[in-house]
XYZ file of C-alpha atoms in Angstrom:
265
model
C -35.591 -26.230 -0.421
C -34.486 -28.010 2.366
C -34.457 -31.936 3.464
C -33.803 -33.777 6.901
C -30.122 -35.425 6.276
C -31.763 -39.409 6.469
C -33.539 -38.748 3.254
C -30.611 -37.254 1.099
C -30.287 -40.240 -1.183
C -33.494 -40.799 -2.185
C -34.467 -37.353 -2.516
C -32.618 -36.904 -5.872
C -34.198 -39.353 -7.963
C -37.691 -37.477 -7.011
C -36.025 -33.717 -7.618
C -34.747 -35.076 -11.380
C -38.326 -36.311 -11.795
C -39.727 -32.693 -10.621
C -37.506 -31.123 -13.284
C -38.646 -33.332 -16.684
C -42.467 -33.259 -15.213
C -45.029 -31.475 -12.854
C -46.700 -32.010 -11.251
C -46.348 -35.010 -9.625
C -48.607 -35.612 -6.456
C -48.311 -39.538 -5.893
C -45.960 -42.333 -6.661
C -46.563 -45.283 -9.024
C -47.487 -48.500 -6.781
C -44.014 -50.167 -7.551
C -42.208 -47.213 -6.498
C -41.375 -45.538 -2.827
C -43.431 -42.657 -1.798
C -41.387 -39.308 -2.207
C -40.977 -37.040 0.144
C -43.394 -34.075 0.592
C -41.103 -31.592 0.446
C -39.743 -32.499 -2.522
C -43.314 -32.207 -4.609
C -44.057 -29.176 -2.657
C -46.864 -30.419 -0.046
C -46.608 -28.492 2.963
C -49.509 -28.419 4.936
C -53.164 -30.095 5.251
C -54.595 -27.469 1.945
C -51.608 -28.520 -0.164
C -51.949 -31.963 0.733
C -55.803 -31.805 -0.370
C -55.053 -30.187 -3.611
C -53.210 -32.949 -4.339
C -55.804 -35.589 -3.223
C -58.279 -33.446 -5.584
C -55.470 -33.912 -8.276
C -56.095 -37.308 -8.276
C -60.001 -37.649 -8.118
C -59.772 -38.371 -3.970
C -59.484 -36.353 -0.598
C -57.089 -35.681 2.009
C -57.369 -38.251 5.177
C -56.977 -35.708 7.705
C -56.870 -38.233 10.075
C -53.715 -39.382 8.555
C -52.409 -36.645 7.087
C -50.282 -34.000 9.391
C -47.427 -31.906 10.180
C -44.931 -33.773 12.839
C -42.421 -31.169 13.725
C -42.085 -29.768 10.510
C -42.211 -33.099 8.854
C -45.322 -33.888 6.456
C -47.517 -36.769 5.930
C -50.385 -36.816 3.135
C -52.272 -39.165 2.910
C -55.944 -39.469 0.198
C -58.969 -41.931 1.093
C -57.315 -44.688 -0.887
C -53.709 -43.481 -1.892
C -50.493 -42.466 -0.029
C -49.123 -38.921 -1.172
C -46.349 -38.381 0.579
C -44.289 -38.857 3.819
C -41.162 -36.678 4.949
C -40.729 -39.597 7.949
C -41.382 -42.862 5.420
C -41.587 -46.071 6.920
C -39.831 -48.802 5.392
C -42.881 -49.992 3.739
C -43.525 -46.486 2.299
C -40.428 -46.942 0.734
C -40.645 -50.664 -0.371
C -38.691 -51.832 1.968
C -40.134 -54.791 3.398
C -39.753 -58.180 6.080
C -37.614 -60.681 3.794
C -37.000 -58.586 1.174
C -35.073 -55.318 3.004
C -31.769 -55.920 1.448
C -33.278 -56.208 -1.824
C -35.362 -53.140 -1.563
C -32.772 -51.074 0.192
C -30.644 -51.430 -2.534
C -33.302 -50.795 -5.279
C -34.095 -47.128 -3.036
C -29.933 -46.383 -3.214
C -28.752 -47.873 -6.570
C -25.816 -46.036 -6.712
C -25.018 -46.519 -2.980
C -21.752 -47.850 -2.200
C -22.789 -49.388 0.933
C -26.052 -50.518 1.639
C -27.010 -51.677 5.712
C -30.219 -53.496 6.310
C -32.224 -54.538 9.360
C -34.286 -57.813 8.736
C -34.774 -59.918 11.814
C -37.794 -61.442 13.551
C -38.005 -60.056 17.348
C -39.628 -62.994 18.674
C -41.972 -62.927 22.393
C -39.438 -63.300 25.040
C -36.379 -61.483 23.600
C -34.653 -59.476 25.428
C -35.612 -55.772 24.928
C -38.567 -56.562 22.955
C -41.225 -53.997 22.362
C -43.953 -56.140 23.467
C -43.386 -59.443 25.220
C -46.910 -60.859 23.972
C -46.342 -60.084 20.291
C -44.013 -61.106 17.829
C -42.368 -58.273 14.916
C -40.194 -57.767 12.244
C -37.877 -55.709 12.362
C -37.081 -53.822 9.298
C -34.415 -50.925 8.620
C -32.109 -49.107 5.467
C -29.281 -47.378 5.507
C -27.160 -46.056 2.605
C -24.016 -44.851 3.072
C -24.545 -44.372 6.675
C -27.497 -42.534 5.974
C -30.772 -43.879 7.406
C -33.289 -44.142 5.339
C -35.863 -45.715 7.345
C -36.950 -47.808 10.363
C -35.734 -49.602 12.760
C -39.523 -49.930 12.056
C -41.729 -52.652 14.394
C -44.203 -54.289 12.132
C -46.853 -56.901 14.144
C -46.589 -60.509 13.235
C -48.888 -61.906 15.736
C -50.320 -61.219 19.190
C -50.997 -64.225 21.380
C -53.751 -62.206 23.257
C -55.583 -61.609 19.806
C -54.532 -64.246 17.659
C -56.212 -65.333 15.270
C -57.631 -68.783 14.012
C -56.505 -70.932 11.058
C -60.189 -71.771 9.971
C -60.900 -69.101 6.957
C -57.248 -68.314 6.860
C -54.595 -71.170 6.804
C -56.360 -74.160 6.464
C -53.432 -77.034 5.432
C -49.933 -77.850 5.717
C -48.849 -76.446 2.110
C -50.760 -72.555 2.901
C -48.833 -72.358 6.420
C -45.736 -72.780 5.091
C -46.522 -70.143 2.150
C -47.859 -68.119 4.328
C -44.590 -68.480 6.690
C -42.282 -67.751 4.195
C -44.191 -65.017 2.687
C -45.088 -63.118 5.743
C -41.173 -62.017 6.085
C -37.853 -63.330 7.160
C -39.115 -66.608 8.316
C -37.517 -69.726 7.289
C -39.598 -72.748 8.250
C -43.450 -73.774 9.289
C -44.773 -76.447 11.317
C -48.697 -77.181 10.966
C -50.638 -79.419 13.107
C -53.802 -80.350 11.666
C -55.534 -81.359 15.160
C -55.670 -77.503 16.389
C -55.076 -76.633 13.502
C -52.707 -74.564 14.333
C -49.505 -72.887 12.220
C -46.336 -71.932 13.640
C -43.584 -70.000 11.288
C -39.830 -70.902 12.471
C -35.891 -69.020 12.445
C -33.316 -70.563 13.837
C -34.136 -67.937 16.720
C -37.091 -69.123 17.735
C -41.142 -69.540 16.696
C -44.091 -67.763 16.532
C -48.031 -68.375 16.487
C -49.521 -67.172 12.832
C -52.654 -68.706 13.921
C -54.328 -70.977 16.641
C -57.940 -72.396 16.087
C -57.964 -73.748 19.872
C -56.561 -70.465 21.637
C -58.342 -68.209 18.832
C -60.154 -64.961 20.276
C -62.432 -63.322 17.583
C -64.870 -61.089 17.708
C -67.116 -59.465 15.623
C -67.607 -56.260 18.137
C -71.697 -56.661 17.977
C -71.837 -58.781 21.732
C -69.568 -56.843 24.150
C -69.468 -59.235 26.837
C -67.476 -61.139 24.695
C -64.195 -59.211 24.334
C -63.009 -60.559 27.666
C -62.329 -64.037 26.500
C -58.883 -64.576 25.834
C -57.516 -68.309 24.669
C -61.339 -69.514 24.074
C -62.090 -72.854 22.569
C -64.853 -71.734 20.861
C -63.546 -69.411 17.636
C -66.627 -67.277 17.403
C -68.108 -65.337 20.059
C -71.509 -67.089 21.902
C -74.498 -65.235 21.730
C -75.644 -63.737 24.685
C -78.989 -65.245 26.751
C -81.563 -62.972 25.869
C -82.960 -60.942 28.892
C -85.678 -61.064 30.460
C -88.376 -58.276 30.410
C -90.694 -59.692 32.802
C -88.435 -59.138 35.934
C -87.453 -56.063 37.584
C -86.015 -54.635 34.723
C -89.679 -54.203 33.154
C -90.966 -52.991 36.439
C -87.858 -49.764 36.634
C -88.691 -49.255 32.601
C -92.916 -48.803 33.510
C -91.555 -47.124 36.815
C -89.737 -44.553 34.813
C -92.308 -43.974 31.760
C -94.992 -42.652 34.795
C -92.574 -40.339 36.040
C -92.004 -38.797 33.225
C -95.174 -38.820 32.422
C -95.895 -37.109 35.525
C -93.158 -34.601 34.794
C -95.103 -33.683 31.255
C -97.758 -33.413 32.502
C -96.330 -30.669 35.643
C -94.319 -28.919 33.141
C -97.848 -28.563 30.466
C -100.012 -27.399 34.367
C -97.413 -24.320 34.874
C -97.285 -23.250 31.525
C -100.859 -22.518 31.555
């Protein structure tokens, strides 16, 4: 059995597991996901027998083979992952030293990546959105990332109303989110902003808010609204021409029945 190089640390802990106990499809929620090769998952009917295992079903929309590397993925519970992210390995914004060093206990060197790329850095991925950045390395082995995980996105940010609604819960929610070290809330939006020394980013923005709920579809064009919800849309009128093409149409194809029932006679 064979394993790409990144994973070589973390695969041993799963292999000693293999040996006391089989089998073992899934990981316990406060532990990283192994890797697939290392409980034998291989392909999409492996991965399902292991879904079944567990009372579920493979996603197959979520569950593949990426150059030889495995993902497996149930309804409800993550298998396995031969390409982890850093969250598959509990390896999180904030807390990535502390959870790289819990995935390589026995490391003697342990290299994180915890940073907030803020909108307007140079080189950053998107320069409407604001990440984390999160990575591991052990020993000069990577174990995961440099993964991009979404803060915010000032073209679909969302409002404060529902979700941050005071001074206290935007600075939890700043410091909670990852790697942020301060809030600022102003109750007259209300907005929150969470805060590095680096720079600031939008959690959420009642007065530039853009929701929708997907049922009016003239309404995904409006970015930066006032308005948090969506208007409703004037209802239309059926007297006007619109009525006239829908009576228009209903003779002709009445007309056509009634051609197609004359030449089947």
């Amino acid at each position: 059995m064979s394993f790409p190089s990144r994973h070589l640390v973390h695969v041993l802990p799963w292999l000693t597991l293999l040996s006391l106990s089989a089998p073992i499809h899934t990981a316990a929620a406060d532990a990283p996901i192994p890797l697939c090769d290392a409980i034998t998952v291989f392909d999409l009917n492996s991965c399902n027998q292991a879904c079944l295992d567990i009372g579920e079903k493979a996603d197959v929309q979520e569950s593949r083979d990426v150059n030889g590397l495995f993902k497996c993925y149930c309804t409800t519970t993550p298998i396995c992952n031969d390409d982890p992210l850093c969250s598959d390995l509990l390896v999180v914004p904030g807390k990535a030293q502390e959870g790289c060093e819990a995935l390589c206990p026995d490391a003697n060197q342990v290299d994180v990546v915890d940073a907030v790329q803020f909108i307007g850095d140079p080189g950053a991925v998107n320069n409407n959105q604001t990440h984390f950045t999160v990575g591991c390395t052990c020993d000069g082995v990577p174990m995961c990332g440099t993964d991009f995980v979404l803060f915010s996105d000032l073209t679909y940010l969302q409002a404060c109303t529902g979700l941050i609604e005071s001074e206290t819960a935007c600075e939890t929610y700043c410091l909670e989110a990852g790697s942020f070290t301060g809030s600022a809330w102003d109750p007259a939006a209300p907005s929150c902003v969470c805060s590095t020394d680096a720079g600031t980013a939008y959690a959420c923005d009642d007065t530039n808010a853009n929701s929708n709920d997907a049922e009016f579809t003239d309404c995904f064009g409006q970015v930066g609204v006032s308005a948090v919800d969506c208007p409703t849309p004037a209802p239309t009128d059926s007297s006007g021409p619109t009525a006239a093409l829908y009576f228009y149409s209903l003779g002709g194809a009445m007309l056509a029945l009634h051609l197609v029932l004359v030449s089947s006679v």
